[in-house]
mmCIF file of C-alpha atoms and ligand atoms in Angstrom:
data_model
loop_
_atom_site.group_PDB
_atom_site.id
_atom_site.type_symbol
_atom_site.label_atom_id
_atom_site.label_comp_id
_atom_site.label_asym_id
_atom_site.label_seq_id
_atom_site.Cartn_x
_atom_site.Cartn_y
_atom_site.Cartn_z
ATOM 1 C CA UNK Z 1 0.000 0.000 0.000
ATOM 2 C CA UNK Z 2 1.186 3.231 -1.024
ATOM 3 C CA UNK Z 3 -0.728 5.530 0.824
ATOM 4 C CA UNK Z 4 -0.028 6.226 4.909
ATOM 5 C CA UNK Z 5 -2.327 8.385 6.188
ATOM 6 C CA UNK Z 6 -1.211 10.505 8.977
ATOM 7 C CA UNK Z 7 -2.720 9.349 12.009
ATOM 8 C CA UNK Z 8 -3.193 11.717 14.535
ATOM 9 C CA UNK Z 9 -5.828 14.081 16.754
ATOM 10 C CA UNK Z 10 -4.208 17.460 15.864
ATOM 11 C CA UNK Z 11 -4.196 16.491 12.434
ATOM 12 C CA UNK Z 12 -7.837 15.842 12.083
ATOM 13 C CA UNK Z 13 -8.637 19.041 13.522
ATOM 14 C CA UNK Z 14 -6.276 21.624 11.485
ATOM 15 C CA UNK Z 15 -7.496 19.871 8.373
ATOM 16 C CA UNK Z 16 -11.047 19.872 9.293
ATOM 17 C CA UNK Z 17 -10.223 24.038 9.853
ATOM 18 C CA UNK Z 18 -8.583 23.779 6.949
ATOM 19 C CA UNK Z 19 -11.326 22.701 4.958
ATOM 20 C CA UNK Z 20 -14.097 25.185 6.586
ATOM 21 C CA UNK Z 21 -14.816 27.700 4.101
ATOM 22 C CA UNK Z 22 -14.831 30.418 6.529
ATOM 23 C CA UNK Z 23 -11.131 29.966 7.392
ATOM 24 C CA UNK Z 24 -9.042 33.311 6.301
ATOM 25 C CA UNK Z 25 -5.968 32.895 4.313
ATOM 26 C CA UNK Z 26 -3.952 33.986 6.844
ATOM 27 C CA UNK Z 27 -5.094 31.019 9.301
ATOM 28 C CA UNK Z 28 -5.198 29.004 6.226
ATOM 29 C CA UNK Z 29 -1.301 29.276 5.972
ATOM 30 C CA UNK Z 30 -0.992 28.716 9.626
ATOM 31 C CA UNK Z 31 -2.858 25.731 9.131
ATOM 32 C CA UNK Z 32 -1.091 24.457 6.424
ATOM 33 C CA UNK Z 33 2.256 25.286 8.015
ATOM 34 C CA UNK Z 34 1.193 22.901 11.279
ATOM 35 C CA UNK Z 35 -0.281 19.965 8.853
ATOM 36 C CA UNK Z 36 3.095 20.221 6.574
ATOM 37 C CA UNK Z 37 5.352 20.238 9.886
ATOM 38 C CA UNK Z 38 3.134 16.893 10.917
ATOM 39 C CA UNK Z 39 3.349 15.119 7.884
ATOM 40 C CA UNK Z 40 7.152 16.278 7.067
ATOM 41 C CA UNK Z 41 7.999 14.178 11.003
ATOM 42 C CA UNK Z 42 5.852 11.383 9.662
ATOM 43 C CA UNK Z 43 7.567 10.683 6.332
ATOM 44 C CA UNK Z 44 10.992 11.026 7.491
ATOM 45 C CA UNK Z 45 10.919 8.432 10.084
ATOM 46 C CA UNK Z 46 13.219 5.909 8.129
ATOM 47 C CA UNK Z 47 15.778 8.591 7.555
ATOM 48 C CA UNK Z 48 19.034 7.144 7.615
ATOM 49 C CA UNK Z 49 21.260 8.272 10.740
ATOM 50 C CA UNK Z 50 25.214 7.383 10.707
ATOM 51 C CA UNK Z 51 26.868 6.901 14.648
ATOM 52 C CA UNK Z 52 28.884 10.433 15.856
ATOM 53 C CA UNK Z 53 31.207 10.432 18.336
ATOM 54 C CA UNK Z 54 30.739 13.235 21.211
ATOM 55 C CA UNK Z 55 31.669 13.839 24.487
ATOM 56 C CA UNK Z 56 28.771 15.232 26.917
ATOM 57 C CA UNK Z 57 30.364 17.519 29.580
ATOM 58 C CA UNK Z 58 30.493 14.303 31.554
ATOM 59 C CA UNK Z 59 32.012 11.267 29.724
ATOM 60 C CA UNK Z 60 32.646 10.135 25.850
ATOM 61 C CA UNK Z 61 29.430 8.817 24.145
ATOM 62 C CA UNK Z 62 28.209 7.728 20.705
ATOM 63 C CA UNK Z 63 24.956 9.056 19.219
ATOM 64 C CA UNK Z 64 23.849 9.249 16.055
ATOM 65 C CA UNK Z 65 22.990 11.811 13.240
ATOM 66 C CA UNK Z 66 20.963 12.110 10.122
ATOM 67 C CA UNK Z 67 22.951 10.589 7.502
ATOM 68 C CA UNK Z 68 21.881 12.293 4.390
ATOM 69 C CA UNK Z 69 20.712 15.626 3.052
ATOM 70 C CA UNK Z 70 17.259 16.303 2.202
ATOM 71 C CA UNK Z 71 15.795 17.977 -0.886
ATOM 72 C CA UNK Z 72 12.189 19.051 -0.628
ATOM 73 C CA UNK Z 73 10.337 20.027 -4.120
ATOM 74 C CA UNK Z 74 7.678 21.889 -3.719
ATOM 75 C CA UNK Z 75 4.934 21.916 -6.961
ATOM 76 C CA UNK Z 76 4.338 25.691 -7.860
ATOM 77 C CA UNK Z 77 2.223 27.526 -6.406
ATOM 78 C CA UNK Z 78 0.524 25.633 -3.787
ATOM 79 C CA UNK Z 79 3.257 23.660 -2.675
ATOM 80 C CA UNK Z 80 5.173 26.862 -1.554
ATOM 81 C CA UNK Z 81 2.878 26.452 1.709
ATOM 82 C CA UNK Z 82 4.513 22.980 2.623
ATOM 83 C CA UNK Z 83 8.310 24.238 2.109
ATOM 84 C CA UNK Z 84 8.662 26.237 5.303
ATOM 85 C CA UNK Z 85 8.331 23.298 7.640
ATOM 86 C CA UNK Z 86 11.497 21.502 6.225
ATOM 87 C CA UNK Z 87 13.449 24.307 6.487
ATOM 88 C CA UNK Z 88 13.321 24.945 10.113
ATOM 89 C CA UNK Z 89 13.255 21.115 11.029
ATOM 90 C CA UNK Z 90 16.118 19.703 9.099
ATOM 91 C CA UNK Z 91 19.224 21.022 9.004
ATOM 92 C CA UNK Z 92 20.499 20.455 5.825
ATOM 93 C CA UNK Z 93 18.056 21.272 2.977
ATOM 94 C CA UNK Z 94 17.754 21.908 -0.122
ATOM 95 C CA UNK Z 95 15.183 23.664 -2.283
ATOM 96 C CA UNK Z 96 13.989 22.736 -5.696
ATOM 97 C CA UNK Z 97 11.194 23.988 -7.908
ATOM 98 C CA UNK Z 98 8.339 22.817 -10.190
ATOM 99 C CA UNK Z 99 5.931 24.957 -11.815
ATOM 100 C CA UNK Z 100 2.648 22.714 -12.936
ATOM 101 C CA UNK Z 101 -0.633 24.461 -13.606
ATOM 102 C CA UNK Z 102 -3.653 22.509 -14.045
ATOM 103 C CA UNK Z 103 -6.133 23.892 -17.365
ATOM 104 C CA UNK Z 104 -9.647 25.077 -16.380
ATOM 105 C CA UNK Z 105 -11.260 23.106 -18.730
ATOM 106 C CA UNK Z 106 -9.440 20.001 -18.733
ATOM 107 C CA UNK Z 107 -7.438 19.601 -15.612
ATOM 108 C CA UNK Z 108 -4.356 18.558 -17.163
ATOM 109 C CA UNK Z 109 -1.307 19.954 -15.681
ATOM 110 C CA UNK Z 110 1.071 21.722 -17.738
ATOM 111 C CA UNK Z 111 4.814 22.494 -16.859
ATOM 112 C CA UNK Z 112 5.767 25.906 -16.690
ATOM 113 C CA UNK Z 113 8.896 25.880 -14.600
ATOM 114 C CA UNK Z 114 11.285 23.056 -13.238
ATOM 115 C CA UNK Z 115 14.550 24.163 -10.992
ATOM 116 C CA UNK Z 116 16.591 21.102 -9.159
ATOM 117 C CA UNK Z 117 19.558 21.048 -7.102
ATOM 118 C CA UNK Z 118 21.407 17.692 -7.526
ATOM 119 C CA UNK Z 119 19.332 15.083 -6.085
ATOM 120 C CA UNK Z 120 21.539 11.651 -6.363
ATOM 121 C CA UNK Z 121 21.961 10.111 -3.061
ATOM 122 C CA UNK Z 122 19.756 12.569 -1.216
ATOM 123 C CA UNK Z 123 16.564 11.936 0.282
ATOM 124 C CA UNK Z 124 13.762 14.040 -2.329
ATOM 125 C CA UNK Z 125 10.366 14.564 -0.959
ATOM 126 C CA UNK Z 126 7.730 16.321 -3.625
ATOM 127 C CA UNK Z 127 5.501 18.143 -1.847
ATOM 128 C CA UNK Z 128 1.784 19.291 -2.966
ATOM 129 C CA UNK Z 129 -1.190 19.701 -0.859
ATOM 130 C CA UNK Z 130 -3.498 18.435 -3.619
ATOM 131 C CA UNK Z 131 -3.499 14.893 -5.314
ATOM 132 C CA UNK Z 132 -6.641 15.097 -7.488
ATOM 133 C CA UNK Z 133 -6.566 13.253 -10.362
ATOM 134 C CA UNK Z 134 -2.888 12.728 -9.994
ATOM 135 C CA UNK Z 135 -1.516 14.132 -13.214
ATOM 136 C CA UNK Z 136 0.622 17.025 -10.947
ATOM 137 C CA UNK Z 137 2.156 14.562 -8.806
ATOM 138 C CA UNK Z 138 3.169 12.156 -11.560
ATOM 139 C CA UNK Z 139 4.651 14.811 -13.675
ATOM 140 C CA UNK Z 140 6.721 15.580 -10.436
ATOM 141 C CA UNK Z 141 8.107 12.786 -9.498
ATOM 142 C CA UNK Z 142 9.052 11.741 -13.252
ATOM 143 C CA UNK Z 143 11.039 15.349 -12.957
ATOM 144 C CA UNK Z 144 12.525 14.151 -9.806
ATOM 145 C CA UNK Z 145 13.567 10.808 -10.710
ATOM 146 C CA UNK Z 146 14.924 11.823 -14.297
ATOM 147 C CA UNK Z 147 17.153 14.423 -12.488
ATOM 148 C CA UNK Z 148 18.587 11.644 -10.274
ATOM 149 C CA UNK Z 149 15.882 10.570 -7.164
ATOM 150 C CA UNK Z 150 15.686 7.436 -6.141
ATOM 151 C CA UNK Z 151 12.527 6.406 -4.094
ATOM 152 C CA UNK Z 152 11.428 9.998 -3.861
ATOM 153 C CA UNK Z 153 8.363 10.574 -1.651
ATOM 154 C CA UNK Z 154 5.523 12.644 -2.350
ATOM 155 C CA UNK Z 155 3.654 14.153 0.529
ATOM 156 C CA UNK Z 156 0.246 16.034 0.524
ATOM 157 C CA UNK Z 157 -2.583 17.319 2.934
ATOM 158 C CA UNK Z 158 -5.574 15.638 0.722
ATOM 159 C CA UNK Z 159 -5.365 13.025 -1.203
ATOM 160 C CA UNK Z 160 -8.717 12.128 -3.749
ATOM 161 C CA UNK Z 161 -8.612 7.585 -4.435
ATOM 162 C CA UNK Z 162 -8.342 8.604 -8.336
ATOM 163 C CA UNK Z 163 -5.103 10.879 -7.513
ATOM 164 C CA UNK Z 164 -3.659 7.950 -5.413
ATOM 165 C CA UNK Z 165 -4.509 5.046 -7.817
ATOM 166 C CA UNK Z 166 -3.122 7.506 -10.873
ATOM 167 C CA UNK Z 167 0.066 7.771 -8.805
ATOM 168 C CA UNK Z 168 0.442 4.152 -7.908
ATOM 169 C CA UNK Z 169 -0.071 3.130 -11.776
ATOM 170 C CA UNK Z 170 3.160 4.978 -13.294
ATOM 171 C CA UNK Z 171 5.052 5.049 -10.167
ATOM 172 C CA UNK Z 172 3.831 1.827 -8.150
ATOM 173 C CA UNK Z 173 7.048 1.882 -5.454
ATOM 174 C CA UNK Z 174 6.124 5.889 -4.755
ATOM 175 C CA UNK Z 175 5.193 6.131 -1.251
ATOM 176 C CA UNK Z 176 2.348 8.827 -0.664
ATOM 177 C CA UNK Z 177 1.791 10.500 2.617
ATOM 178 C CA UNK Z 178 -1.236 12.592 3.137
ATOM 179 C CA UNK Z 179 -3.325 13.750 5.710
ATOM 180 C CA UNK Z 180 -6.772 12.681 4.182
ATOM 181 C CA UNK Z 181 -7.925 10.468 1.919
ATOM 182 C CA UNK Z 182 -11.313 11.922 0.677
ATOM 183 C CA UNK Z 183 -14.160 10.720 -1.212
ATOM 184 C CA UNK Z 184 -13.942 11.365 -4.912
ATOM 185 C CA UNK Z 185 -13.507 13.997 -7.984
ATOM 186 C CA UNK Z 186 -16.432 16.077 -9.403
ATOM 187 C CA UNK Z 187 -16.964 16.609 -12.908
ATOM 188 C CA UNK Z 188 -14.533 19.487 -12.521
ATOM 189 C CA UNK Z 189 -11.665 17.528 -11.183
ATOM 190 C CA UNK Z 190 -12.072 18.915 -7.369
ATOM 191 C CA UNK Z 191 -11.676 17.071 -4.707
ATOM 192 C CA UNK Z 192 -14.683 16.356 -2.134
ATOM 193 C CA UNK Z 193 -15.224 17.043 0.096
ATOM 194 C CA UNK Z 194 -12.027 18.620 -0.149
ATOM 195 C CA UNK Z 195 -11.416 22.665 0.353
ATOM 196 C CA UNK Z 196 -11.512 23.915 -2.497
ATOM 197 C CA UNK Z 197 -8.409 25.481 -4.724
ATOM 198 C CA UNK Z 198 -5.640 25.273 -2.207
ATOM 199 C CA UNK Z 199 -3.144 27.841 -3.935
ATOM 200 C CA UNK Z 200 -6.396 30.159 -3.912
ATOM 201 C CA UNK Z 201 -7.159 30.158 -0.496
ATOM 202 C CA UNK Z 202 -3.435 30.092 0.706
ATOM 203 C CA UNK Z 203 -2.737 33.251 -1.065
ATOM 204 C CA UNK Z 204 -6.311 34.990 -0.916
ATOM 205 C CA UNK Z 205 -6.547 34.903 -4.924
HETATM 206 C C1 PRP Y 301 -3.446 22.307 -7.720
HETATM 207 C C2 PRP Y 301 -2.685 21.595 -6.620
HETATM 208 C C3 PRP Y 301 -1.968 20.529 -7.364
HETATM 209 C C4 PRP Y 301 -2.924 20.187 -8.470
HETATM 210 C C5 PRP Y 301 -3.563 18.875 -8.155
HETATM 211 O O1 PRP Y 301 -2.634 23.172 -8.398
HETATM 212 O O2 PRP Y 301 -1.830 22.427 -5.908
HETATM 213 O O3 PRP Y 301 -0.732 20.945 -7.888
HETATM 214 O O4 PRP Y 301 -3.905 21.225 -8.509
HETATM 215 O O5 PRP Y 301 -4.370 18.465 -9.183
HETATM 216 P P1 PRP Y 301 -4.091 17.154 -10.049
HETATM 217 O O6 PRP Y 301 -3.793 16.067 -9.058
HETATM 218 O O7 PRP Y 301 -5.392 16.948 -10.754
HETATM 219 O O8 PRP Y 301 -2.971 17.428 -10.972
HETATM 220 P P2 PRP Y 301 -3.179 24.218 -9.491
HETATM 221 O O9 PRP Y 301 -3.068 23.644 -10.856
HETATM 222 O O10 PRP Y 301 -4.545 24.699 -9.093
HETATM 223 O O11 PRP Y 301 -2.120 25.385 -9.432
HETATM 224 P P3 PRP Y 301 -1.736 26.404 -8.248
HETATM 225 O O12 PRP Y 301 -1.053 25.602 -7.180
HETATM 226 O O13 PRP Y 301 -0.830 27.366 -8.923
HETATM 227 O O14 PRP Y 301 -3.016 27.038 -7.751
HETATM 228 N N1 URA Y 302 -6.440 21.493 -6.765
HETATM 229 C C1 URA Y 302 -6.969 22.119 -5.687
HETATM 230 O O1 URA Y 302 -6.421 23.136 -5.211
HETATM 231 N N2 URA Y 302 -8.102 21.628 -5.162
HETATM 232 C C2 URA Y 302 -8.720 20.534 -5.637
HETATM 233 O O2 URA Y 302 -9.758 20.133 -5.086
HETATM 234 C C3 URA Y 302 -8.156 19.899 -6.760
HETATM 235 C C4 URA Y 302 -7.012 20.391 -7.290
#
């Protein structure tokens, strides 16, 4: 199974404020920010650590420390919202970029901009608060891997089944994280229940 679902109280609740149409972009983004920190703990959990040396102020001891670097791609523009989180948990991270705008009429995402740092033995996590019908997210992580990931992760807030099944068909060892897994698409590719155009309420457009 591809899909973990974060599992947690606090989590319910920010996305259930989240989804409440009432919320105000600038809650929204504090919302988002908690939810991204949540899920970023969650799907590093297997990071590899290597054993350091130290010496407390009372004896020699051995501990250990995260063993690679970490590059977090964030799909443009509504990804932006999950970047912060990374940056002040980990302390070596790097930033990459990819622009993908889904059409009005047809909800196919185009690419409009794609900016990686090297990603070859580096742990790459593509993050995107929406997986709809999955086109975004599988665009993404063919950028990723052609520049170099391997096993890159792809981490959202809600996930729709038809996004998650889309993902699992071209890349079926992807490992998804989200924080919900709602009920279906309408006819106009949004997710329900959803809440509603993510980059739009983030950023009050
Ligand atoms: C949204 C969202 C995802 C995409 C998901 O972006 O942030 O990137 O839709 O849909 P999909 O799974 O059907 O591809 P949008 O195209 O609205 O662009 P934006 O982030 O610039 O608002
Ligand atoms: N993108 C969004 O922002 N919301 C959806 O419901 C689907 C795609």
């Amino acid at each position: 199974m591809p899909l973990h679902l974060l599992q947690h109280p606090l989590a319910s609740h920010l996305v259930t404020h989240l989804r409440d149409k009432t919320t105000k972009p600038a809650q929204f983004r504090t919302l988002a920010f908690r939810l991204s920190q949540l899920l970023a703990i969650e799907a590093t959990r297997d990071l590899a650590t290597a054993v350091r040396h130290i010496e407390t102020p009372l004896e020699p001891t051995d501990g250990l420390v995260l063993a690679h670097s970490i590059v977090v791609v964030p799909i443009l523009r509504a990804g932006l919202g999950m970047v912060e989180p990374f940056l002040e948990l980990f302390p070596d991270v790097s930033v990459g970029y990819i622009g993908l705008e889904r059409d009005h009429q047809t909800a196919r995402a185009h690419s409009y901009y794609c900016k990686l740092p090297p990603l070859e033995a580096r742990r790459v996590f593509v993050v995107d608060p929406m997986l709809a019908t999955g086109g975004s997210a599988v665009q993404a992580l063919s950028a990723v891997k052609a520049n170099g990931a391997v096993d890159p992760r792809l981490i959202c807030i809600v996930a729709a089944p038809e996004g998650v099944a889309e993902v699992e068909r071209v890349h079926p060892n992807a490992t998804i994280h989200a924080a919900a897994l709602d009920r279906c698409l309408d006819s106009r590719k949004y997710i329900l229940p959803g809440l509603g155009d993510f980059g739009d309420r983030l950023y009050g457009t």
